[in-house]
Short mmCIF file of C-alpha atoms in Angstrom, two decimals:
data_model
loop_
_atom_site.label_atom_id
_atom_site.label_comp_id
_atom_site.label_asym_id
_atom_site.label_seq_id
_atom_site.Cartn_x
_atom_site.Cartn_y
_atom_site.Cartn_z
CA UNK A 1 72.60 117.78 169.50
CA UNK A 2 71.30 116.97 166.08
CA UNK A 3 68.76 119.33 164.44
CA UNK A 4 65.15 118.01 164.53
CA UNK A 5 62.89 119.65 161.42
CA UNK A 6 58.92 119.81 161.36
CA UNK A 7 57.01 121.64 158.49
CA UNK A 8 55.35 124.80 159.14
CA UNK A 9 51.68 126.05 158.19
CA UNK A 10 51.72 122.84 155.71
CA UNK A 11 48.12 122.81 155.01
CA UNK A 12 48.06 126.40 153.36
CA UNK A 13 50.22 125.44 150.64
CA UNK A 14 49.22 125.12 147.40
CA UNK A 15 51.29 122.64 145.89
CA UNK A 16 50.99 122.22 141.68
CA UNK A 17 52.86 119.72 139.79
CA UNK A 18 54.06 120.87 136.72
CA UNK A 19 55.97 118.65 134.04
CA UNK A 20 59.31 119.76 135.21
CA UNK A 21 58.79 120.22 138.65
CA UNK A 22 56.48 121.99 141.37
CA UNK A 23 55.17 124.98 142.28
CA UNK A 24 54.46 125.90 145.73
CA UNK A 25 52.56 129.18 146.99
CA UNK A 26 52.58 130.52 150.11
CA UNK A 27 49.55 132.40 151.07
CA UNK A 28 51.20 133.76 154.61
CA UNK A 29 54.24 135.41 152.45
CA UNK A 30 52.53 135.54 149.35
CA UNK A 31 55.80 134.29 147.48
CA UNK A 32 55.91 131.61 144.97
CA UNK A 33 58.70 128.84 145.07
CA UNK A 34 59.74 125.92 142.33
CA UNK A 35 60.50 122.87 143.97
CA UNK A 36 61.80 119.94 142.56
CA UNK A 37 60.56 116.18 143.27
CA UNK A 38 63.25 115.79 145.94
CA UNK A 39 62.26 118.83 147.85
CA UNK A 40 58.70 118.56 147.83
CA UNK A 41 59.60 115.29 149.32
CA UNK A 42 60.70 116.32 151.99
CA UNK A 43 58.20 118.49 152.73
CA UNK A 44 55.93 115.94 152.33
CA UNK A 45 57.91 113.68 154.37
CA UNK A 46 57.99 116.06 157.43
CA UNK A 47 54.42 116.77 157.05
CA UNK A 48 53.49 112.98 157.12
CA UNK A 49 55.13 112.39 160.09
CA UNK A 50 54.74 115.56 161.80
CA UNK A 51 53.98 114.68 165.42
CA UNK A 52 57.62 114.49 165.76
CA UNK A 53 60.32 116.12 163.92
CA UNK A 54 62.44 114.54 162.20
CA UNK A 55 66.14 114.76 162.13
CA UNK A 56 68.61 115.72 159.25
CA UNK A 57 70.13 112.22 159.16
CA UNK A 58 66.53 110.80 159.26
CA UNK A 59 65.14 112.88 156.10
CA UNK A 60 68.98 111.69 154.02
CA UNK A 61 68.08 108.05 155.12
CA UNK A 62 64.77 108.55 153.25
CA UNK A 63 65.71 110.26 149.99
CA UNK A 64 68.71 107.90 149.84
CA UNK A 65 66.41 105.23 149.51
CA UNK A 66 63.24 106.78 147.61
CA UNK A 67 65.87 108.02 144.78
CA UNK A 68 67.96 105.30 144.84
CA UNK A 69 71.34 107.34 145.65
CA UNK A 70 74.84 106.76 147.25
CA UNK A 71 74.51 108.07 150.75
CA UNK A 72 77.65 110.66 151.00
CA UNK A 73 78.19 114.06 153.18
CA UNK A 74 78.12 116.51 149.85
CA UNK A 75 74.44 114.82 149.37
CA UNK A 76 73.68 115.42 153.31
CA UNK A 77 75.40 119.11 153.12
CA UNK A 78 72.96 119.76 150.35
CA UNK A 79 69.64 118.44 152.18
CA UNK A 80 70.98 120.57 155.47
CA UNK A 81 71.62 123.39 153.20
CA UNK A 82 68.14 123.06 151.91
CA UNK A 83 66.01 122.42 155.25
CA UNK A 84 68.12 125.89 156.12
CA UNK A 85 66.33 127.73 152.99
CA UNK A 86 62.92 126.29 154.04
CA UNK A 87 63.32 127.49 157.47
CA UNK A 88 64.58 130.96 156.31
CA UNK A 89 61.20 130.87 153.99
CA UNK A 90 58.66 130.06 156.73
CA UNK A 91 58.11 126.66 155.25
CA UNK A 92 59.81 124.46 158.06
CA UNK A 93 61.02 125.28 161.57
CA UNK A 94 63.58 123.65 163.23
CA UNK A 95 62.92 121.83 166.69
CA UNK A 96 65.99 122.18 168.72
CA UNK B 1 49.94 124.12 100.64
CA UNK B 2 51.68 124.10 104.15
CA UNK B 3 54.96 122.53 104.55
CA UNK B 4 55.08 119.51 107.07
CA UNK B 5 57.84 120.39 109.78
CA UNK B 6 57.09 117.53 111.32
CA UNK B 7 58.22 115.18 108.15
CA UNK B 8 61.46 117.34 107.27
CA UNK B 9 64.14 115.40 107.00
CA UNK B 10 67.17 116.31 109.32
CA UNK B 11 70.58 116.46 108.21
CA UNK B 12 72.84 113.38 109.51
CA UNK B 13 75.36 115.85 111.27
CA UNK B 14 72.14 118.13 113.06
CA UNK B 15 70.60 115.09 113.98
CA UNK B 16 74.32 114.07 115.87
CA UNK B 17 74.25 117.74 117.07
CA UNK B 18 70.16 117.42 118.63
CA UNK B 19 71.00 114.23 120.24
CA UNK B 20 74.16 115.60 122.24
CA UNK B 21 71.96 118.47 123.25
CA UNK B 22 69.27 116.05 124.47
CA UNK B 23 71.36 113.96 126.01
CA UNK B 24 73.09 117.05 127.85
CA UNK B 25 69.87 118.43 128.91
CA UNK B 26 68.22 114.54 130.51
CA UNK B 27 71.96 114.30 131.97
CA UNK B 28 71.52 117.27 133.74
CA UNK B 29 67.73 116.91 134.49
CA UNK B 30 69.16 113.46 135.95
CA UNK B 31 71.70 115.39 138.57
CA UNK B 32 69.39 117.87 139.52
CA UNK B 33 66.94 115.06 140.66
CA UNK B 34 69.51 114.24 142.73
CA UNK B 35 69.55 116.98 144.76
CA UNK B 36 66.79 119.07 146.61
CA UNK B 37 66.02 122.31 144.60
CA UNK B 38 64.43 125.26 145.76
CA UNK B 39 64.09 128.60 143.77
CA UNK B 40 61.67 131.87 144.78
CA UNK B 41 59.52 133.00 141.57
CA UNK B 42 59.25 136.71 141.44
CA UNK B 43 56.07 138.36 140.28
CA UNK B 44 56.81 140.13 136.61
CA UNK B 45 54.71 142.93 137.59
CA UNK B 46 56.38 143.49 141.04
CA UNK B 47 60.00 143.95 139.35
CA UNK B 48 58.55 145.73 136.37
CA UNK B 49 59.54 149.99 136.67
CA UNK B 50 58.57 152.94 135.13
CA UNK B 51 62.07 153.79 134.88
CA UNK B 52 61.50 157.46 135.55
CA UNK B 53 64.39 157.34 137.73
CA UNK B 54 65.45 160.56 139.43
CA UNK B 55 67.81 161.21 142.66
CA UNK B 56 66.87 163.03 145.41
CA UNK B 57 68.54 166.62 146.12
CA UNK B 58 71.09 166.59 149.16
CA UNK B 59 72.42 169.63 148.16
CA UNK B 60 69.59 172.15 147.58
CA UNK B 61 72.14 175.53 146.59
CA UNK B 62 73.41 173.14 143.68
CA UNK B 63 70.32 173.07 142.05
CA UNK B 64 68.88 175.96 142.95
CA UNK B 65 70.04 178.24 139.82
CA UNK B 66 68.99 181.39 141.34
CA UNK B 67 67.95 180.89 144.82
CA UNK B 68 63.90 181.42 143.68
CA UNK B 69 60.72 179.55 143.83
CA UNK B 70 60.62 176.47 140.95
CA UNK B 71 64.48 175.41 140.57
CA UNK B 72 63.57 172.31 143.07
CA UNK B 73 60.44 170.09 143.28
CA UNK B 74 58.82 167.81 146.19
CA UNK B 75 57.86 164.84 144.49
CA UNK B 76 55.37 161.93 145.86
CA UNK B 77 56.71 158.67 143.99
CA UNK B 78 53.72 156.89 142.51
CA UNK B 79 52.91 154.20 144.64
CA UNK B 80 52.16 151.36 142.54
CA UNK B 81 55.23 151.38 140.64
CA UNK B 82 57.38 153.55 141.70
CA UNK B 83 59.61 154.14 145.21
CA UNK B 84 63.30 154.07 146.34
CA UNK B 85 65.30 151.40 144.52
CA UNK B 86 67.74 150.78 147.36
CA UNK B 87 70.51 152.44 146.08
CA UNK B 88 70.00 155.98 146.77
CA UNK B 89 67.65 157.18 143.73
CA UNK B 90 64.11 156.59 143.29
CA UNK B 91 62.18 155.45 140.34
CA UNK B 92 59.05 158.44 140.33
CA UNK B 93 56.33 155.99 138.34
CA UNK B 94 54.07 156.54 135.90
CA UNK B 95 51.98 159.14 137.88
CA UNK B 96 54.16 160.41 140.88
CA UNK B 97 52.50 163.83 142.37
CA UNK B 98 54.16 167.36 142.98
CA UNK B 99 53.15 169.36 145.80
CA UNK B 100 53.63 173.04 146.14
CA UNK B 101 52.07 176.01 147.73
CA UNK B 102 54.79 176.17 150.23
CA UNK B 103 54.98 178.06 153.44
CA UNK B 104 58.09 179.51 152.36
CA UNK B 105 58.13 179.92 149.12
CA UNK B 106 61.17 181.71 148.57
CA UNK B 107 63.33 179.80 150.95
CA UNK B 108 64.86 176.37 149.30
CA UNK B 109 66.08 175.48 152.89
CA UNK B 110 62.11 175.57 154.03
CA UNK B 111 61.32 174.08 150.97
CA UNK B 112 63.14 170.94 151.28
CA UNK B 113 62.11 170.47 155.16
CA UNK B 114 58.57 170.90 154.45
CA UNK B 115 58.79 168.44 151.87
CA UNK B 116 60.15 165.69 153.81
CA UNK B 117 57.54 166.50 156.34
CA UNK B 118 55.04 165.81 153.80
CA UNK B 119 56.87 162.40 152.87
CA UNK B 120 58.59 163.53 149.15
CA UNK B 121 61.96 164.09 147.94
CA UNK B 122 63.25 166.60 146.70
CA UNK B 123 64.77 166.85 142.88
CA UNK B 124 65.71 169.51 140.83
CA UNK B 125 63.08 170.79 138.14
CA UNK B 126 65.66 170.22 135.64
CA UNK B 127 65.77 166.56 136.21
CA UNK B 128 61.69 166.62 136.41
CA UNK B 129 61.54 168.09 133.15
CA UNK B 130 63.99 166.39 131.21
CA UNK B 131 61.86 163.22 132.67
CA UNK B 132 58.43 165.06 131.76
CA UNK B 133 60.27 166.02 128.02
CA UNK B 134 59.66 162.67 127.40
CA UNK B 135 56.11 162.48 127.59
CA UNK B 136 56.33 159.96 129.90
CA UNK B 137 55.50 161.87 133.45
CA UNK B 138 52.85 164.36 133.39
CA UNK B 139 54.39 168.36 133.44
CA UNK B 140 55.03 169.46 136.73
CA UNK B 141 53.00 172.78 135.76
CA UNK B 142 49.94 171.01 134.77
CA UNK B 143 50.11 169.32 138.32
#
C-alpha cells in the first residue's frame, strides 16, 4: 500500500525565509531546522491540502513540475528519504 | 585617505580563478535546489562545555592513597553546563558542588554509596585538584 503523508502541528511553525534558504522552529521540540525551497514545499504542499494525505508519488508529481525536473527514482528515493526525516522530527506523520 | 576596495583592479588570472569559484558555488546551489534539504541547527550555547572533564571512580582502593577521609570526592556536576558526556566521563561545569560530612567518614566503600544516593560521582581529589589548579573550578576546601 503506498504511504500517505499529512503535516503535523503545522500552524506552530515559525517559518523565516532567509536569502539562502529557510529556517523553521519548532516550538513543541524546541529544535531549529534549515530547509531549503524544495522542502518547505512540501511542507507547504501537505499543509495546503491537508484534509487528505497525500501520497509519496503525489508530492514527486508536484515538485517535478514546480522545479521543472526529470522525474527519476534517485529524485523519488530522495523525497521518501526526506518525508522519513520529517516524520522522525515531529513535522509530518505518515497515514498508513 | 581610504583606499577604494571596491575600484581595485583584479588581476586577469584571479579574476579567471573568482569566476570558477562562482560558478562552482551557483552550480552547486543549482543541484541542491534540486533536491529536498533538511538540516537540525544546534544551539551554540547548548554544545558549548566547561571542559572540566573528570571520570567517575569505579575503583575506589585505586584512588584512595591511604584508605582515609579526602583521597575521593562526591561531586554534583553543575547543571547548566555541565553533566555526563555519553561516553563514560562527565564534564563538572563551571560551578559543580562537593558534598561531604559523610556518615562514614572513614570508610571509602560508604563513601561512594552515600554519594550515589545523593546523585554525585565519585572522583579522586587528585583529579579535582589538578582541575581546581587551574583556577577554573572553585577549591574543593573552600566548598
Amino acid at each position: 500500500m503506498e504511504k500517505c503523508w499529512k503535516t503535523l502541528d503545522y500552524q506552530s511553525l515559525i517559518i523565516e525565509e532567509w536569502d539562502s534558504g529557510f529556517t523553521v522552529f519548532q516550538p513543541d521540540s524546541g529544535s531549529t531546522h534549515y530547509l531549503n525551497k524544495m522542502s518547505v514545499l512540501i511542507l507547504k504542499y501537505l499543509e495546503n491540502d491537508s484534509l487528505a494525505p497525500l501520497s509519496t508519488v503525489r508530492i514527486c508529481n508536484y515538485l517535478v513540475t514546480e522545479f521543472q525536473l526529470q522525474p527519476d527514482t534517485a529524485f523519488s528515493k530522495q523525497v521518501n528519504k526526506t518525508l522519513y526525516r520529517f516524520d522522525e522530527l515531529g513535522l509530518v506523520k505518515q497515514i498508513p | 585617505m581610504f583606499e577604494n576596495h571596491r575600484d581595485k583592479k583584479i588581476e586577469p588570472e584571479k579574476n579567471l580563478l573568482l569566476n570558477k569559484t562562482a560558478q562552482t558555488r551557483r552550480q552547486l546551489l543549482k543541484k541542491s535546489a534540486a533536491i529536498p534539504v533538511i538540516m537540525t541547527l544546534h544551539s551554540g550555547s547548548a554544545l558549548a562545555r566547561s571542559s572540566n572533564i573528570g571520570t567517575p571512580i569505579t575503583d575506589i582502593n585505586a584512588a584512595a592513597t591511604g584508605g582515609q577521609s579526602g583521597d575521593i570526592l562526591c561531586v554534583h556536576p553543575d547543571n547548566t553546563n555541565g553533566g555526563p558526556l555519553g561516553d563514560g566521563r562527565y564534564d563538572l561545569g563551571t560551578a559543580p558542588m562537593v558534598s561531604g560530612n559523610y556518615q562514614d567518614p572513614d570508610n571509602t566503600e560508604n563513601q561512594a554509596i552515600e554519594c550515589n544516593t545523593r546523585g554525585g560521582i565519585i572522583i579522586s581529589a587528585t583529579a579535582y585538584a589538578s582541575l581546581s589548579g587551574r583556577g577554573i573550578l572553585p577549591d574543593s576546601s573552600t566548598l
